[in-house]
Amino acid sequence: MDLVKRIIQQLELPRDTSLTYSQQLITNEDLLPVVAENRTWRSYNYVAFWVADMFNINTWMIVSSMIQLGMSWWQAWICVWLGYGLATPFLVLNARPGAIFHVTFPVVNRTSFGVFGSLWCVFNRGAMACIWYGVQASIGGTCVLVMLRAMWPSVNNIPNSMPASSGTNTRDFMCFFLFWLISLPAIWYPLHKIRHFFVVKMIVTPIAAIVFLIWCIVKARGVGPIINQPSTIHGSNLAWAMVVSLMSCISNMATLITNAPDFASRARTPEAALYPQLFALPLSSSVVCLVGILVSSSSQTIYGEAIWSPIDLLGRFLDDDPSHATRFGVWFIAAAFIIAQIGTNISANSVSAGCDLTALFPRFINIRRGGYIAAVVGLCMCPWNLLKSSNDFTSYLSAYSVFLSSIAGVMVTEYYIIRKGTYNVRDLYETQKSTWYWYTYGINFRAYGAYISGILINVVGFAGATGRPVPLAATRIYELSFFTGFGVSAIVYYALNRAFPVVGAATKFEENDISNYDASYANSETSHGVEVVDVAADSKDGSSENEKV
């Protein structure tokens, strides 16, 4: 028994032992407001972040499904502009509380769902981040395979020693594991320092994309036939195909919209997290998709078929007894895609999982440990099996965007309409009945009523997406699932707050913290009414970003 107790003590994070047991369930160093010296993200860091995040294989290929629906390339490209352009205001709106009060998504979510009610939302977002980490790592493994083939062609002929039940083979698993392994050091760095990696990726990956594009156009002696391919659908069929396509872009952003405060909490000024994100996100995504269209169009001239996956196309370059120059070019571009996938996994998944798991288990997990847990889950879940059943996986992701949009609808309504920008930051770390965010036993049932309403509006349409016969109206509602989920949850939450007003509801919009918690935290020697303990020297893994708790 003593041994178990000692092990638990070794695993625990440094904490203020004077806190009550319930306070220890909702507080640790990485959940507190970010101290001033760690608010290091400037405007260009957010530009670099979105260029880095959008440059990945999923974004590159997203127009392929649109063109396969029968749209022309420019119609598909318009859908990308509209989809990501419409998603951006929602992201910026939800990021605002993080930029103003310097707290992460799990803490912002407490304002609307309650200090304990927020745990379900945090679990949902954290689980999604872990799943996506494995999926993106699996895609990254294919990049490693192409890079290794460019150096050692014999890699492609590694004999298989794994059973068929594993769903993979020795060669592919080796490449997946290598990508997983080289990704681990990036998780180590805290949020206020990882911004440098995004700047590097912003430089390297666009250069590789331009080289790839020029190479394909020269090889094909033109941009290929897709550019001249007309639309094969018209009228209402075209209109709804475009709606479905732009909604797929928004669904891809649902996870990042929900946890937008995570990165905004590191902003040096609120404006740094506003205008750069508003323009960088749709612009970078549209440029990546345009390059993907042109490269794939050129591939149709070269090989007689459109190859939408850039990694598959690079692999084809290696199939025809390539020259040393070709192998070097493939190696460079594949290496850039590896950097791209690592950056996407960090920005969209490991950081999100770290913040969420920190809120679920604050005594034992901080952002760094949470990121490594996401990596382990991503390894153990065998993500290649998910990608094999792409239709089921896509349906699952579409359904999950409904859950997340309902959460975002409640959060945005809470901040801009109910509280009108006014926070009581000290109450975010308290569990007393008199506090703002205690609601009913720590759970805001108004938020859950709105959240469930936003899900229910899409349930029938989701059944239709799985193959069951449903009315056309339900299908159309589901095709607009992000807006219907967000809109219904927002309206219901507003109505419930009018019927059952909450403590602290504001009458005018004014972004301020009535508890002045951030100033007292930075300038005084007490927090939660007890002496502040410096834990920098005692931290077992040095992962905490704030200096005091």
Coordinates of C-alpha atoms in Angstrom, one line a residue:
M1 CA 0.0 0.0 0.0
D2 CA 2.9 2.4 0.8
L3 CA 4.5 1.6 -2.5
V4 CA 1.3 2.5 -4.4
K5 CA 1.0 5.7 -2.4
R6 CA 4.6 6.6 -3.3
I7 CA 4.0 5.9 -7.0
I8 CA 0.9 8.1 -7.0
Q9 CA 2.8 10.9 -5.2
Q10 CA 5.6 10.7 -7.9
L11 CA 3.0 11.0 -10.7
E12 CA 1.2 13.9 -9.1
L13 CA 2.0 17.4 -10.4
P14 CA 3.2 20.1 -7.9
R15 CA 0.1 21.8 -6.4
D16 CA -1.1 23.9 -3.6
T17 CA -2.1 21.4 -0.9
S18 CA -4.2 24.1 0.9
L19 CA -6.8 23.9 -1.8
T20 CA -9.9 21.9 -1.0
Y21 CA -10.4 18.5 -2.6
S22 CA -13.0 19.8 -5.0
Q23 CA -10.7 22.7 -6.0
Q24 CA -7.9 20.2 -6.7
L25 CA -10.3 18.5 -9.2
I26 CA -10.5 21.7 -11.3
T27 CA -7.2 23.5 -10.9
N28 CA -3.6 23.0 -11.9
E29 CA -0.9 25.3 -13.2
D30 CA -1.7 24.9 -16.9
L31 CA -5.4 25.6 -16.2
L32 CA -4.6 29.0 -14.6
P33 CA -4.5 32.2 -16.8
V34 CA -1.3 32.4 -18.8
V35 CA 1.2 34.7 -17.1
A36 CA 2.3 37.8 -19.1
E37 CA 5.8 36.5 -20.0
N38 CA 4.3 33.5 -21.7
R39 CA 1.9 35.5 -23.9
T40 CA 4.3 35.5 -26.7
W41 CA 2.2 34.9 -29.9
R42 CA 2.3 37.9 -32.2
S43 CA 0.2 38.5 -35.3
Y44 CA 2.8 36.8 -37.6
N45 CA 2.7 33.7 -35.3
Y46 CA -1.0 33.2 -36.0
V47 CA -0.4 33.7 -39.8
A48 CA 2.4 31.0 -39.5
F49 CA 0.1 28.8 -37.5
W50 CA -2.7 28.7 -40.1
V51 CA -0.3 28.4 -43.1
A52 CA 1.3 25.5 -41.2
D53 CA -2.1 23.9 -40.2
M54 CA -3.7 24.2 -43.7
F55 CA -0.7 22.8 -45.5
N56 CA -1.5 19.1 -45.0
I57 CA -2.6 16.2 -47.2
N58 CA -6.3 16.4 -46.2
T59 CA -6.6 20.1 -47.2
W60 CA -4.6 19.3 -50.4
M61 CA -7.1 16.6 -51.4
I62 CA -10.4 18.1 -50.2
V63 CA -11.4 19.3 -53.6
S64 CA -11.1 15.8 -55.1
S65 CA -14.5 14.8 -53.7
M66 CA -16.1 18.0 -55.0
I67 CA -14.9 17.4 -58.6
Q68 CA -16.0 13.8 -58.4
L69 CA -19.5 15.1 -57.6
G70 CA -19.4 16.7 -61.0
M71 CA -18.3 20.2 -60.3
S72 CA -15.7 22.1 -62.4
W73 CA -12.4 23.0 -60.7
W74 CA -13.4 26.7 -60.2
Q75 CA -16.7 25.7 -58.6
A76 CA -14.9 23.4 -56.2
W77 CA -12.4 26.2 -55.5
I78 CA -15.3 28.6 -54.7
C79 CA -16.6 26.1 -52.2
V80 CA -13.2 26.1 -50.5
W81 CA -13.2 29.8 -50.3
L82 CA -16.8 29.9 -49.0
G83 CA -16.4 27.0 -46.6
Y84 CA -13.3 28.1 -44.8
G85 CA -14.3 31.8 -45.1
L86 CA -17.6 31.0 -43.3
A87 CA -15.8 28.9 -40.7
T88 CA -13.3 31.7 -39.8
P89 CA -15.7 34.1 -38.1
F90 CA -17.0 31.3 -35.8
L91 CA -13.4 30.5 -34.9
V92 CA -12.5 34.1 -34.2
L93 CA -15.6 34.6 -32.1
N94 CA -14.9 31.6 -30.0
A95 CA -11.2 32.5 -29.7
R96 CA -11.9 35.9 -28.2
P97 CA -12.4 34.9 -24.5
G98 CA -9.0 33.1 -24.7
A99 CA -7.3 36.1 -26.1
I100 CA -8.9 38.5 -23.6
F101 CA -8.6 36.5 -20.4
H102 CA -5.7 34.1 -21.4
V103 CA -7.4 30.9 -20.5
T104 CA -7.7 27.7 -22.5
F105 CA -10.8 26.0 -24.0
P106 CA -11.6 23.8 -20.9
V107 CA -11.7 26.9 -18.7
V108 CA -13.7 29.0 -21.1
N109 CA -16.2 26.1 -21.4
R110 CA -16.8 26.3 -17.7
T111 CA -18.5 29.7 -18.1
S112 CA -21.3 28.1 -20.0
F113 CA -21.5 24.5 -18.9
G114 CA -20.4 24.8 -15.3
V115 CA -17.2 23.9 -13.5
F116 CA -18.1 20.2 -13.6
G117 CA -20.6 20.2 -16.4
S118 CA -17.7 21.2 -18.8
L119 CA -16.0 17.9 -18.3
W120 CA -18.3 16.1 -20.8
C121 CA -17.5 18.7 -23.5
V122 CA -13.8 18.6 -22.7
F123 CA -13.9 14.8 -22.9
N124 CA -15.6 14.9 -26.3
R125 CA -13.0 17.3 -27.7
G126 CA -10.1 15.4 -26.2
A127 CA -11.3 12.1 -27.6
M128 CA -11.6 13.6 -31.0
A129 CA -8.1 15.0 -30.8
C130 CA -6.6 11.6 -29.8
I131 CA -8.4 9.9 -32.7
W132 CA -7.3 12.5 -35.2
Y133 CA -3.7 12.3 -33.9
G134 CA -3.6 8.7 -34.9
V135 CA -5.2 9.3 -38.3
Q136 CA -2.8 12.1 -39.1
A137 CA 0.2 10.0 -37.9
S138 CA -1.0 7.2 -40.2
I139 CA -1.0 9.6 -43.2
G140 CA 2.4 10.9 -42.1
G141 CA 3.6 7.3 -42.2
T142 CA 2.9 7.2 -46.0
C143 CA 5.1 10.3 -46.4
V144 CA 7.9 8.5 -44.6
L145 CA 7.6 5.5 -46.9
V146 CA 8.0 7.7 -50.0
M147 CA 11.0 9.5 -48.5
L148 CA 12.7 6.3 -47.6
R149 CA 12.0 4.8 -51.1
A150 CA 13.7 7.9 -52.6
M151 CA 16.8 7.1 -50.6
W152 CA 16.7 3.3 -50.6
P153 CA 14.3 1.8 -53.2
S154 CA 14.7 -1.6 -51.6
V155 CA 12.5 -0.4 -48.7
N156 CA 9.5 -1.1 -50.9
N157 CA 10.3 -4.8 -50.9
I158 CA 10.6 -5.4 -47.1
P159 CA 9.1 -8.8 -46.5
N160 CA 5.9 -8.9 -44.4
S161 CA 6.0 -10.6 -41.0
M162 CA 2.8 -9.3 -39.6
P163 CA -0.5 -11.3 -39.6
A164 CA -3.4 -10.2 -41.9
S165 CA -5.5 -9.5 -38.8
S166 CA -3.2 -6.6 -38.0
G167 CA -4.6 -4.6 -40.9
T168 CA -1.2 -3.5 -42.0
N169 CA 2.2 -5.0 -43.0
T170 CA 5.8 -4.7 -41.7
R171 CA 6.8 -2.0 -44.2
D172 CA 3.9 0.3 -43.6
F173 CA 3.9 -0.2 -39.8
M174 CA 7.6 0.6 -39.7
C175 CA 7.0 3.9 -41.6
F176 CA 4.1 4.7 -39.4
F177 CA 6.1 4.1 -36.2
L178 CA 9.0 6.2 -37.5
F179 CA 6.7 9.1 -38.1
W180 CA 5.2 8.6 -34.7
L181 CA 8.6 8.6 -33.2
I182 CA 10.0 11.7 -34.8
S183 CA 6.9 13.6 -33.8
L184 CA 7.5 13.1 -30.1
P185 CA 10.1 15.8 -29.6
A186 CA 7.7 18.5 -30.9
I187 CA 5.2 17.7 -28.1
W188 CA 7.8 18.5 -25.5
Y189 CA 7.9 22.2 -26.2
P190 CA 5.3 24.4 -24.3
L191 CA 2.8 26.4 -26.3
H192 CA 4.6 29.7 -26.0
K193 CA 7.7 28.2 -27.7
I194 CA 6.2 25.8 -30.3
R195 CA 5.3 28.9 -32.4
H196 CA 8.8 28.8 -33.8
F197 CA 8.2 25.4 -35.4
F198 CA 5.2 26.9 -37.2
V199 CA 7.3 29.7 -38.6
V200 CA 9.8 27.1 -40.0
K201 CA 7.0 25.1 -41.5
M202 CA 5.5 28.2 -43.1
I203 CA 8.8 28.7 -44.9
V204 CA 9.6 25.1 -45.9
T205 CA 6.3 23.7 -47.0
P206 CA 5.2 26.4 -49.4
I207 CA 8.6 26.2 -51.1
A208 CA 8.1 22.4 -51.5
A209 CA 4.6 23.0 -52.9
I210 CA 5.7 25.5 -55.5
V211 CA 8.5 23.1 -56.5
F212 CA 6.1 20.3 -56.8
L213 CA 3.6 22.3 -58.9
I214 CA 6.3 23.6 -61.3
W215 CA 7.7 20.1 -61.6
C216 CA 4.3 18.6 -62.5
I217 CA 3.4 21.3 -65.0
V218 CA 6.8 20.9 -66.8
K219 CA 6.5 17.2 -66.8
A220 CA 2.9 17.4 -68.2
R221 CA 3.8 20.3 -70.6
G222 CA 0.7 22.1 -69.2
V223 CA -1.8 22.2 -66.4
G224 CA -3.8 19.2 -67.6
P225 CA -7.4 18.6 -68.6
I226 CA -9.1 19.1 -65.3
I227 CA -8.8 22.9 -65.7
N228 CA -10.8 22.7 -68.9
Q229 CA -13.3 20.1 -67.6
P230 CA -16.8 21.6 -67.4
S231 CA -19.4 20.9 -64.7
T232 CA -21.6 17.8 -65.3
I233 CA -24.3 18.9 -62.8
H234 CA -26.6 21.9 -63.0
G235 CA -29.4 23.7 -61.3
S236 CA -30.5 22.6 -57.8
N237 CA -28.2 19.5 -58.0
L238 CA -25.2 21.8 -58.5
A239 CA -26.4 24.1 -55.7
W240 CA -26.8 21.4 -53.1
A241 CA -23.5 19.7 -54.2
M242 CA -21.8 23.1 -53.5
V243 CA -23.6 23.3 -50.2
V244 CA -22.5 19.8 -49.2
S245 CA -18.9 20.6 -50.3
L246 CA -18.5 23.9 -48.4
M247 CA -20.1 22.3 -45.3
S248 CA -17.4 19.6 -45.5
C249 CA -14.8 22.4 -45.2
I250 CA -16.6 23.8 -42.2
S251 CA -16.9 20.3 -40.6
N252 CA -13.1 20.0 -41.0
M253 CA -12.8 23.1 -38.9
A254 CA -15.3 22.2 -36.2
T255 CA -12.7 20.8 -33.9
L256 CA -10.5 23.9 -34.1
I257 CA -13.5 26.2 -33.8
T258 CA -14.4 24.6 -30.5
N259 CA -11.0 24.7 -28.9
A260 CA -9.9 28.1 -30.5
P261 CA -9.2 29.6 -27.0
D262 CA -6.2 27.2 -26.5
F263 CA -3.9 29.1 -28.9
A264 CA -5.6 32.5 -28.4
S265 CA -4.7 32.3 -24.7
R266 CA -1.0 32.9 -25.7
A267 CA -1.7 36.0 -27.7
R268 CA 0.3 39.1 -26.7
T269 CA -2.7 41.3 -27.5
P270 CA -6.3 40.4 -28.4
E271 CA -5.8 41.9 -31.9
A272 CA -3.0 39.5 -32.6
A273 CA -5.5 36.6 -32.4
L274 CA -8.2 38.5 -34.4
Y275 CA -7.3 39.9 -37.8
P276 CA -4.4 37.5 -38.7
Q277 CA -6.7 34.5 -38.2
L278 CA -9.6 36.2 -40.0
F279 CA -7.6 36.4 -43.2
A280 CA -4.8 33.8 -43.0
L281 CA -7.1 30.8 -42.6
P282 CA -9.3 31.1 -45.8
L283 CA -6.4 32.4 -47.8
S284 CA -3.9 29.7 -46.9
S285 CA -6.5 26.9 -47.4
S286 CA -7.5 28.2 -50.8
V287 CA -3.9 28.4 -52.0
V288 CA -3.2 24.9 -50.8
C289 CA -6.3 23.6 -52.6
L290 CA -5.5 25.4 -55.8
V291 CA -2.0 23.9 -55.9
G292 CA -3.6 20.5 -55.2
I293 CA -6.0 21.0 -58.2
L294 CA -3.2 22.0 -60.6
V295 CA -0.9 19.2 -59.6
S296 CA -3.7 16.6 -59.9
S297 CA -4.7 18.0 -63.2
S298 CA -1.2 17.7 -64.5
S299 CA -1.0 14.1 -63.2
Q300 CA -3.9 13.2 -65.5
T301 CA -1.8 14.2 -68.5
I302 CA 1.2 12.3 -67.2
Y303 CA -0.5 9.0 -66.1
G304 CA -3.9 9.1 -67.8
E305 CA -5.7 9.5 -64.5
A306 CA -6.1 12.2 -61.9
I307 CA -4.0 11.3 -58.8
W308 CA -5.3 13.5 -56.0
S309 CA -3.0 12.2 -53.2
P310 CA 0.3 14.0 -53.5
I311 CA 2.0 11.1 -51.8
D312 CA 0.6 8.6 -54.3
L313 CA 1.8 10.8 -57.1
L314 CA 5.3 11.1 -55.6
G315 CA 5.3 7.3 -55.3
R316 CA 4.5 7.0 -59.0
F317 CA 7.5 9.2 -59.8
L318 CA 9.6 6.5 -58.1
D319 CA 8.1 3.6 -60.0
D320 CA 9.7 4.3 -63.4
D321 CA 13.5 3.8 -62.8
P322 CA 13.9 7.4 -61.6
S323 CA 17.0 9.5 -62.0
H324 CA 19.1 10.8 -59.1
A325 CA 17.5 14.2 -59.6
T326 CA 14.0 12.8 -59.5
R327 CA 14.8 10.8 -56.3
F328 CA 16.2 13.9 -54.7
G329 CA 13.2 16.0 -55.7
V330 CA 10.8 13.3 -54.3
W331 CA 12.8 13.1 -51.1
F332 CA 12.7 16.9 -50.5
I333 CA 8.9 17.2 -51.2
A334 CA 8.2 14.1 -49.0
A335 CA 10.3 15.5 -46.2
A336 CA 8.3 18.7 -46.4
F337 CA 5.1 16.8 -46.2
I338 CA 6.4 15.0 -43.1
I339 CA 7.1 18.4 -41.5
A340 CA 3.6 19.5 -42.6
Q341 CA 1.9 16.5 -41.0
I342 CA 3.8 16.9 -37.8
G343 CA 2.8 20.6 -37.6
T344 CA -0.8 19.7 -38.3
N345 CA -0.8 17.1 -35.6
I346 CA 0.7 19.5 -33.1
S347 CA -1.6 22.4 -33.9
A348 CA -4.9 20.5 -34.3
N349 CA -4.4 17.5 -32.0
S350 CA -1.7 17.1 -29.5
V351 CA -2.1 20.6 -28.0
S352 CA -5.8 20.2 -27.9
A353 CA -5.6 16.8 -26.3
G354 CA -3.1 18.1 -23.8
C355 CA -5.3 21.0 -22.7
D356 CA -8.4 18.8 -22.5
L357 CA -6.8 16.0 -20.5
T358 CA -5.3 18.6 -18.2
A359 CA -8.8 19.6 -17.3
L360 CA -10.0 16.0 -16.9
F361 CA -7.1 14.9 -14.6
P362 CA -5.5 18.1 -13.2
R363 CA -3.7 16.3 -10.4
F364 CA -1.7 14.1 -12.8
I365 CA -1.8 15.6 -16.3
N366 CA -0.5 18.9 -17.7
I367 CA -0.4 20.0 -21.4
R368 CA 2.9 18.2 -22.1
R369 CA 1.8 14.9 -20.5
G370 CA -1.6 15.1 -22.2
G371 CA 0.1 15.5 -25.6
Y372 CA 2.1 12.3 -25.0
I373 CA -1.0 10.5 -23.9
A374 CA -2.6 11.5 -27.2
A375 CA 0.4 10.1 -29.1
V376 CA 0.2 6.8 -27.2
V377 CA -3.5 6.5 -27.9
G378 CA -2.9 7.3 -31.6
L379 CA -0.4 4.5 -31.7
C380 CA -2.6 1.9 -29.9
M381 CA -5.8 2.6 -31.8
C382 CA -4.4 1.2 -35.1
P383 CA -5.6 4.2 -37.2
W384 CA -4.9 2.5 -40.5
N385 CA -8.0 0.4 -39.9
L386 CA -10.2 3.5 -39.7
L387 CA -8.8 4.9 -43.0
K388 CA -9.6 1.6 -44.8
S389 CA -13.4 2.1 -44.1
S390 CA -13.3 5.7 -45.3
N391 CA -17.1 6.0 -45.9
D392 CA -17.9 5.0 -42.3
F393 CA -15.1 7.1 -40.9
T394 CA -16.3 10.2 -42.9
S395 CA -19.9 9.7 -41.7
Y396 CA -18.6 9.4 -38.1
L397 CA -16.6 12.7 -38.5
S398 CA -19.6 14.5 -40.0
A399 CA -21.7 13.3 -37.0
Y400 CA -19.1 14.5 -34.6
S401 CA -19.1 18.0 -36.0
V402 CA -22.7 18.2 -34.9
F403 CA -21.7 17.6 -31.3
L404 CA -18.9 20.2 -31.5
S405 CA -21.0 22.8 -33.3
S406 CA -23.6 22.6 -30.5
I407 CA -20.9 23.2 -27.9
A408 CA -19.6 26.2 -29.9
G409 CA -23.1 27.6 -30.2
V410 CA -23.6 27.6 -26.5
M411 CA -20.1 29.1 -25.8
V412 CA -20.5 31.9 -28.2
T413 CA -24.0 32.8 -27.0
E414 CA -22.7 32.7 -23.4
Y415 CA -19.9 35.1 -24.0
Y416 CA -21.4 37.7 -26.4
I417 CA -25.1 37.7 -25.4
I418 CA -25.5 36.4 -21.8
R419 CA -22.3 37.6 -20.1
K420 CA -21.5 40.3 -22.8
G421 CA -17.8 39.8 -22.3
T422 CA -17.8 40.0 -18.5
Y423 CA -16.0 37.3 -16.6
N424 CA -15.4 36.4 -13.0
V425 CA -12.1 34.6 -13.5
R426 CA -11.7 33.8 -9.8
D427 CA -15.0 31.9 -9.8
L428 CA -13.7 29.7 -12.6
Y429 CA -11.5 28.0 -10.0
E430 CA -14.0 27.9 -7.2
T431 CA -16.6 25.2 -6.2
Q432 CA -18.8 27.2 -3.8
K433 CA -22.6 27.6 -4.4
S434 CA -22.4 31.4 -4.4
T435 CA -20.0 31.6 -7.4
W436 CA -21.0 32.5 -10.9
Y437 CA -20.2 29.2 -12.6
W438 CA -21.5 26.7 -10.0
Y439 CA -25.0 26.8 -11.4
T440 CA -26.6 23.5 -10.1
Y441 CA -24.0 21.3 -8.4
G442 CA -21.4 22.6 -10.9
I443 CA -23.6 21.8 -14.0
N444 CA -25.5 24.3 -16.1
F445 CA -28.6 22.5 -17.3
R446 CA -29.5 25.4 -19.6
A447 CA -26.4 24.7 -21.6
Y448 CA -27.1 21.0 -21.7
G449 CA -30.7 21.6 -22.9
A450 CA -29.4 23.8 -25.7
Y451 CA -26.6 21.3 -26.5
I452 CA -29.0 18.4 -26.8
S453 CA -31.4 20.5 -28.9
G454 CA -28.6 21.3 -31.4
I455 CA -27.9 17.6 -31.7
L456 CA -31.5 16.4 -32.0
I457 CA -32.2 18.7 -35.0
N458 CA -29.7 16.6 -37.0
V459 CA -30.5 13.1 -35.8
V460 CA -32.9 12.1 -38.5
G461 CA -30.6 13.4 -41.2
F462 CA -27.7 11.5 -39.8
A463 CA -29.8 8.3 -40.0
G464 CA -30.3 9.1 -43.6
A465 CA -26.5 9.5 -44.1
T466 CA -26.0 6.0 -42.8
G467 CA -28.3 4.6 -45.4
R468 CA -31.8 4.6 -43.9
P469 CA -34.7 6.2 -45.8
V470 CA -35.6 9.6 -44.4
P471 CA -37.5 12.7 -45.6
L472 CA -35.6 15.0 -48.0
A473 CA -36.1 17.9 -45.6
A474 CA -34.2 16.0 -42.9
T475 CA -31.4 15.3 -45.3
R476 CA -31.1 19.0 -46.2
I477 CA -31.1 20.0 -42.5
Y478 CA -28.3 17.5 -41.9
E479 CA -26.3 18.8 -44.9
L480 CA -26.3 22.1 -43.1
S481 CA -25.4 20.4 -39.8
F482 CA -22.9 22.9 -38.5
F483 CA -25.2 25.9 -38.9
T484 CA -28.3 24.0 -37.7
G485 CA -26.5 22.6 -34.7
F486 CA -24.8 25.9 -33.9
G487 CA -28.0 28.0 -34.5
V488 CA -30.4 25.8 -32.6
S489 CA -28.2 25.5 -29.6
A490 CA -27.6 29.2 -29.5
I491 CA -31.3 30.1 -29.8
V492 CA -32.4 27.5 -27.2
Y493 CA -29.6 28.6 -24.8
Y494 CA -30.6 32.3 -25.1
A495 CA -34.3 31.4 -24.5
L496 CA -33.5 29.3 -21.5
N497 CA -31.4 32.1 -20.0
R498 CA -34.3 34.5 -20.5
A499 CA -36.6 32.2 -18.8
F500 CA -34.1 31.2 -16.0
P501 CA -31.6 34.1 -15.6
V502 CA -28.1 33.2 -14.3
V503 CA -26.0 35.0 -11.7
G504 CA -23.8 37.6 -13.4
A505 CA -25.8 38.1 -16.6
A506 CA -24.7 41.5 -18.0
T507 CA -26.7 44.3 -19.4
K508 CA -24.0 45.9 -21.6
F509 CA -21.0 44.6 -23.5
E510 CA -17.8 45.2 -21.6
E511 CA -14.9 42.8 -21.7
N512 CA -13.5 42.8 -18.2
D513 CA -12.8 40.6 -15.2
I514 CA -14.8 41.8 -12.2
S515 CA -12.6 39.7 -9.9
N516 CA -9.4 41.3 -11.2
Y517 CA -7.9 37.8 -10.9
D518 CA -5.2 38.1 -13.5
A519 CA -3.7 41.2 -11.8
S520 CA -3.9 39.8 -8.3
Y521 CA -2.3 36.6 -9.6
A522 CA 0.6 38.4 -11.1
N523 CA 1.2 41.1 -8.5
S524 CA 0.3 39.5 -5.1
E525 CA 1.6 36.6 -3.1
T526 CA -1.8 34.9 -2.7
S527 CA -4.0 32.8 -4.8
H528 CA -7.2 31.2 -3.6
G529 CA -6.4 32.9 -0.3
V530 CA -3.3 30.9 0.4
E531 CA 0.4 31.4 0.0
V532 CA 1.7 30.9 -3.5
V533 CA 4.3 28.1 -3.8
D534 CA 7.0 28.4 -6.5
V535 CA 7.1 25.0 -8.2
A536 CA 9.6 25.7 -11.0
A537 CA 12.4 23.9 -9.2
D538 CA 10.1 21.0 -7.9
S539 CA 8.4 20.2 -11.2
K540 CA 9.2 16.6 -12.1
D541 CA 9.1 17.1 -15.9
G542 CA 9.4 20.9 -16.2
S543 CA 6.4 21.0 -18.4
S544 CA 4.3 23.7 -16.8
E545 CA 4.2 27.0 -18.6
N546 CA 3.2 29.3 -15.7
E547 CA 5.8 30.0 -13.1
K548 CA 3.5 29.9 -10.0
V549 CA 0.5 28.1 -8.9

